[in-house]
Coordinates of C-alpha atoms in Angstrom, one line a residue:
M233 CA 11.6 -4.8 -1.1
K234 CA 8.3 -4.2 -2.8
K235 CA 5.3 -6.2 -1.8
I236 CA 3.9 -8.3 -4.7
I237 CA 0.2 -8.0 -5.2
Y238 CA -1.8 -10.3 -7.6
C239 CA -5.2 -8.9 -8.8
V240 CA -7.6 -11.3 -10.3
E241 CA -10.3 -9.3 -12.1
D242 CA -11.9 -10.0 -15.5
D243 CA -12.9 -6.3 -16.1
E244 CA -9.8 -5.0 -18.0
N245 CA -10.5 -1.3 -17.0
I246 CA -10.8 -2.1 -13.3
R247 CA -7.8 -4.4 -13.4
D248 CA -5.6 -1.9 -15.2
L249 CA -6.6 0.9 -12.9
V250 CA -5.9 -1.1 -9.7
C251 CA -2.6 -2.3 -11.0
Y252 CA -1.5 1.2 -12.1
A253 CA -2.5 2.6 -8.7
L254 CA -0.7 -0.1 -6.8
N255 CA 2.5 0.1 -8.9
S256 CA 2.4 3.9 -8.4
G257 CA 1.9 3.4 -4.7
G258 CA 5.1 1.4 -4.2
F259 CA 3.8 -2.2 -4.7
E260 CA 4.5 -4.6 -7.5
A261 CA 1.2 -5.5 -9.0
T262 CA 0.2 -8.0 -11.7
G263 CA -3.3 -8.6 -13.1
F264 CA -4.9 -11.8 -14.1
T265 CA -8.3 -12.6 -15.7
D266 CA -9.0 -15.9 -14.1
G267 CA -7.9 -18.5 -11.6
Q268 CA -5.9 -20.6 -14.0
A269 CA -3.6 -17.7 -14.8
L270 CA -3.3 -16.9 -11.1
F271 CA -2.2 -20.4 -10.0
K272 CA 0.3 -20.5 -12.8
A273 CA 1.8 -17.3 -11.5
I274 CA 1.8 -18.5 -7.9
D275 CA 3.8 -21.5 -9.0
A276 CA 6.5 -19.1 -10.3
E277 CA 6.4 -16.6 -7.4
K278 CA 4.1 -16.3 -4.4
P279 CA 2.6 -12.9 -3.8
S280 CA 2.3 -11.0 -0.5
L281 CA -1.4 -10.6 -1.1
I282 CA -4.2 -11.4 -3.6
L283 CA -7.1 -9.2 -4.7
L284 CA -9.8 -11.6 -5.8
D285 CA -13.0 -10.7 -7.7
I286 CA -16.0 -13.0 -7.0
M287 CA -17.7 -12.8 -10.4
L288 CA -15.2 -14.4 -12.8
P289 CA -15.5 -16.4 -16.0
G290 CA -15.2 -20.1 -15.4
E291 CA -14.2 -20.7 -11.8
D292 CA -15.6 -18.0 -9.5
G293 CA -13.7 -16.2 -6.8
I294 CA -15.2 -18.2 -3.9
S295 CA -14.0 -21.4 -5.5
I296 CA -10.6 -20.0 -6.1
L297 CA -10.4 -18.8 -2.5
R298 CA -11.3 -22.3 -1.3
R299 CA -8.5 -23.8 -3.4
L300 CA -6.0 -21.2 -2.0
K301 CA -7.0 -22.0 1.6
K302 CA -6.9 -25.8 1.0
Y303 CA -3.2 -26.2 0.3
S304 CA -0.4 -25.5 2.8
D305 CA 1.8 -23.5 0.4
T306 CA -1.0 -21.0 -0.4
K307 CA -3.3 -21.0 2.7
D308 CA -1.4 -18.2 4.4
I309 CA -1.5 -15.8 1.5
P310 CA -3.8 -12.9 2.5
V311 CA -6.8 -12.4 0.3
I312 CA -9.1 -9.3 -0.2
M313 CA -12.3 -10.0 -2.1
L314 CA -13.4 -7.5 -4.7
T315 CA -16.9 -7.6 -6.0
A316 CA -19.9 -5.6 -7.2
K317 CA -22.1 -7.6 -5.0
G318 CA -23.1 -5.8 -1.9
A319 CA -25.3 -8.5 -0.4
E320 CA -24.4 -9.4 3.2
Y321 CA -24.5 -13.1 2.3
D322 CA -21.6 -12.7 -0.2
K323 CA -19.5 -10.8 2.3
V324 CA -20.1 -13.3 5.1
L325 CA -19.4 -16.2 2.7
G326 CA -16.1 -14.8 1.6
L327 CA -14.9 -14.1 5.1
D328 CA -16.1 -17.5 6.3
E329 CA -14.0 -19.1 3.6
G330 CA -10.9 -17.4 4.8
A331 CA -10.8 -14.0 3.1
D332 CA -9.0 -11.3 5.1
D333 CA -11.1 -8.4 4.0
Y334 CA -13.9 -7.5 1.5
V335 CA -14.2 -4.4 -0.7
T336 CA -17.4 -3.6 -2.6
K337 CA -17.2 -1.9 -6.0
P338 CA -17.1 0.9 -6.8
F339 CA -14.2 1.7 -4.5
G340 CA -11.5 4.4 -4.3
V341 CA -8.0 3.3 -5.1
M342 CA -6.6 5.1 -2.1
E343 CA -9.0 3.4 0.2
L344 CA -8.0 0.1 -1.4
I345 CA -4.3 0.7 -0.8
S346 CA -5.1 1.6 2.8
R347 CA -7.0 -1.7 3.3
I348 CA -4.2 -3.6 1.6
K349 CA -1.6 -2.1 4.0
A350 CA -3.9 -2.8 7.0
V351 CA -4.1 -6.5 6.0
L352 CA -0.4 -6.8 5.4
R353 CA 0.3 -5.3 8.8
R354 CA -2.2 -7.6 10.4
T355 CA -0.8 -10.7 8.8
G356 CA 2.8 -9.6 9.5
R357 CA 3.7 -9.3 5.9
M358 CA 4.6 -5.6 5.9
E359 CA 7.8 -4.6 7.7
E360 CA 7.0 -1.2 9.1
N361 CA 10.6 -0.5 10.2
M362 CA 12.1 -1.1 6.8
L363 CA 10.4 0.9 4.1
S364 CA 11.3 1.2 0.4
I365 CA 10.0 3.2 -2.5
E366 CA 11.8 3.3 -5.9
G367 CA 15.4 3.5 -4.6
L368 CA 14.5 5.3 -1.4
V369 CA 15.0 3.1 1.7
L370 CA 14.3 4.0 5.3
D371 CA 15.5 1.8 8.1
R372 CA 13.9 2.8 11.3
D373 CA 15.9 0.4 13.5
K374 CA 19.2 1.8 12.3
Y375 CA 17.8 5.3 11.9
K376 CA 19.2 5.4 8.4
V377 CA 18.0 6.7 5.0
L378 CA 19.5 5.5 1.7
V379 CA 19.0 7.0 -1.7
D380 CA 20.2 4.6 -4.4
G381 CA 22.4 3.0 -1.8
H382 CA 24.0 6.3 -0.6
E383 CA 23.2 7.4 3.0
V384 CA 21.4 10.8 3.4
I385 CA 21.8 12.5 6.8
L386 CA 18.5 13.9 8.1
T387 CA 17.4 15.7 11.3
N388 CA 15.2 13.9 13.7
K389 CA 12.1 15.7 12.5
E390 CA 13.0 15.2 8.8
F391 CA 13.4 11.5 9.5
E392 CA 10.1 11.1 11.3
L393 CA 8.4 13.1 8.6
L394 CA 9.8 10.9 5.8
H395 CA 8.9 7.8 7.8
Y396 CA 5.3 8.9 8.2
L397 CA 5.0 9.8 4.5
M398 CA 6.5 6.5 3.4
K399 CA 4.4 4.5 5.9
N400 CA 1.3 6.0 4.2
D401 CA 2.7 6.0 0.7
G402 CA 0.1 6.9 -1.9
I403 CA -2.2 8.6 0.7
V404 CA -2.7 12.3 0.9
L405 CA -1.8 13.7 4.3
T406 CA -3.0 17.1 5.4
R407 CA -0.6 19.6 6.9
D408 CA -2.6 19.5 10.2
K409 CA -2.3 15.7 10.2
L410 CA 1.5 15.8 9.7
L411 CA 1.8 18.6 12.3
Q412 CA -0.2 16.5 14.8
E413 CA 1.7 13.2 14.1
I414 CA 5.3 14.6 13.9
W415 CA 5.2 17.6 16.2
G416 CA 2.4 16.6 18.6
Y417 CA -0.9 17.8 19.7
D418 CA 0.5 20.6 21.9
F419 CA 2.8 22.0 19.4
E420 CA 2.3 25.8 19.2
G421 CA 3.8 26.3 15.7
E422 CA 1.9 26.6 12.5
T423 CA 1.4 24.5 9.3
R424 CA 4.2 26.5 7.7
T425 CA 6.6 24.4 9.8
V426 CA 5.5 21.4 7.7
D427 CA 6.2 23.2 4.4
V428 CA 9.7 24.2 5.6
H429 CA 10.6 20.7 6.6
I430 CA 9.2 19.3 3.3
A431 CA 11.4 21.7 1.4
T432 CA 14.6 20.7 3.2
L433 CA 13.7 17.1 2.9
R434 CA 13.2 17.3 -0.8
Q435 CA 16.5 19.1 -1.2
K436 CA 18.4 16.4 0.8
L437 CA 16.7 13.6 -1.2
G438 CA 17.9 15.1 -4.5
E439 CA 16.1 13.6 -7.5
H440 CA 14.0 11.4 -5.2
G441 CA 12.6 14.5 -3.6
R442 CA 10.2 14.7 -6.5
M443 CA 8.4 11.7 -5.1
I444 CA 7.0 14.0 -2.3
E445 CA 4.0 15.5 -4.1
T446 CA 2.3 18.7 -3.1
V447 CA -1.5 18.3 -3.3
R448 CA -2.7 21.9 -3.7
G449 CA -4.9 23.1 -0.8
I450 CA -4.6 19.9 1.1
G451 CA -1.1 18.7 2.0
Y452 CA 1.4 16.1 0.8
R453 CA 1.9 12.5 -0.3
I454 CA 4.7 10.3 -1.4
G455 CA 4.5 7.5 -3.9
G456 CA 2.1 9.3 -6.3
K457 CA 3.0 10.6 -9.8
T458 CA 6.4 12.3 -10.0

């Protein structure tokens, strides 16, 4: 199941970019311009995490954060503050009021996704053993992979490779990093080993294999454009 992320940001360009990146990265993101729209959406469906800008028209982000932390039905929703302000005071204030993390603009979307995942893991809202991206489901406990509900049989290394890619969806992973994480520090093979396993993994996943993107000269990622 995709994690629902609400992004409260009055700058349309930033809001659209963040939501696009999150949706492409396996999340379900919705943007809002102010606190009123946010709380209306929360009444309908609670998100897994909220990205909250400090400088907003009307009620500012710190005030919205205080409201979120005041009530029992919203106080446990993780919040990451987004702001152009780099002053230490603003960072400390946000964290003191209950924010889980703080990202200063301008920021890279891949870094933001990584920070979101870290907060979700820390707050227990990301199930690492059950991963899902656009019809591709990996259950680590049952050691099973499903593509549109149909089981796909993988070798141990293919399974571990897919799990590591999905766990870091949207993030570019170098061949050396994959070799290190899946085959170990003392593996005497070469990076071509990664390419061969990626090729067989894509083949077994069928149409969903296109989700594993080659980033020329660097490595691979899953959850990017297909």
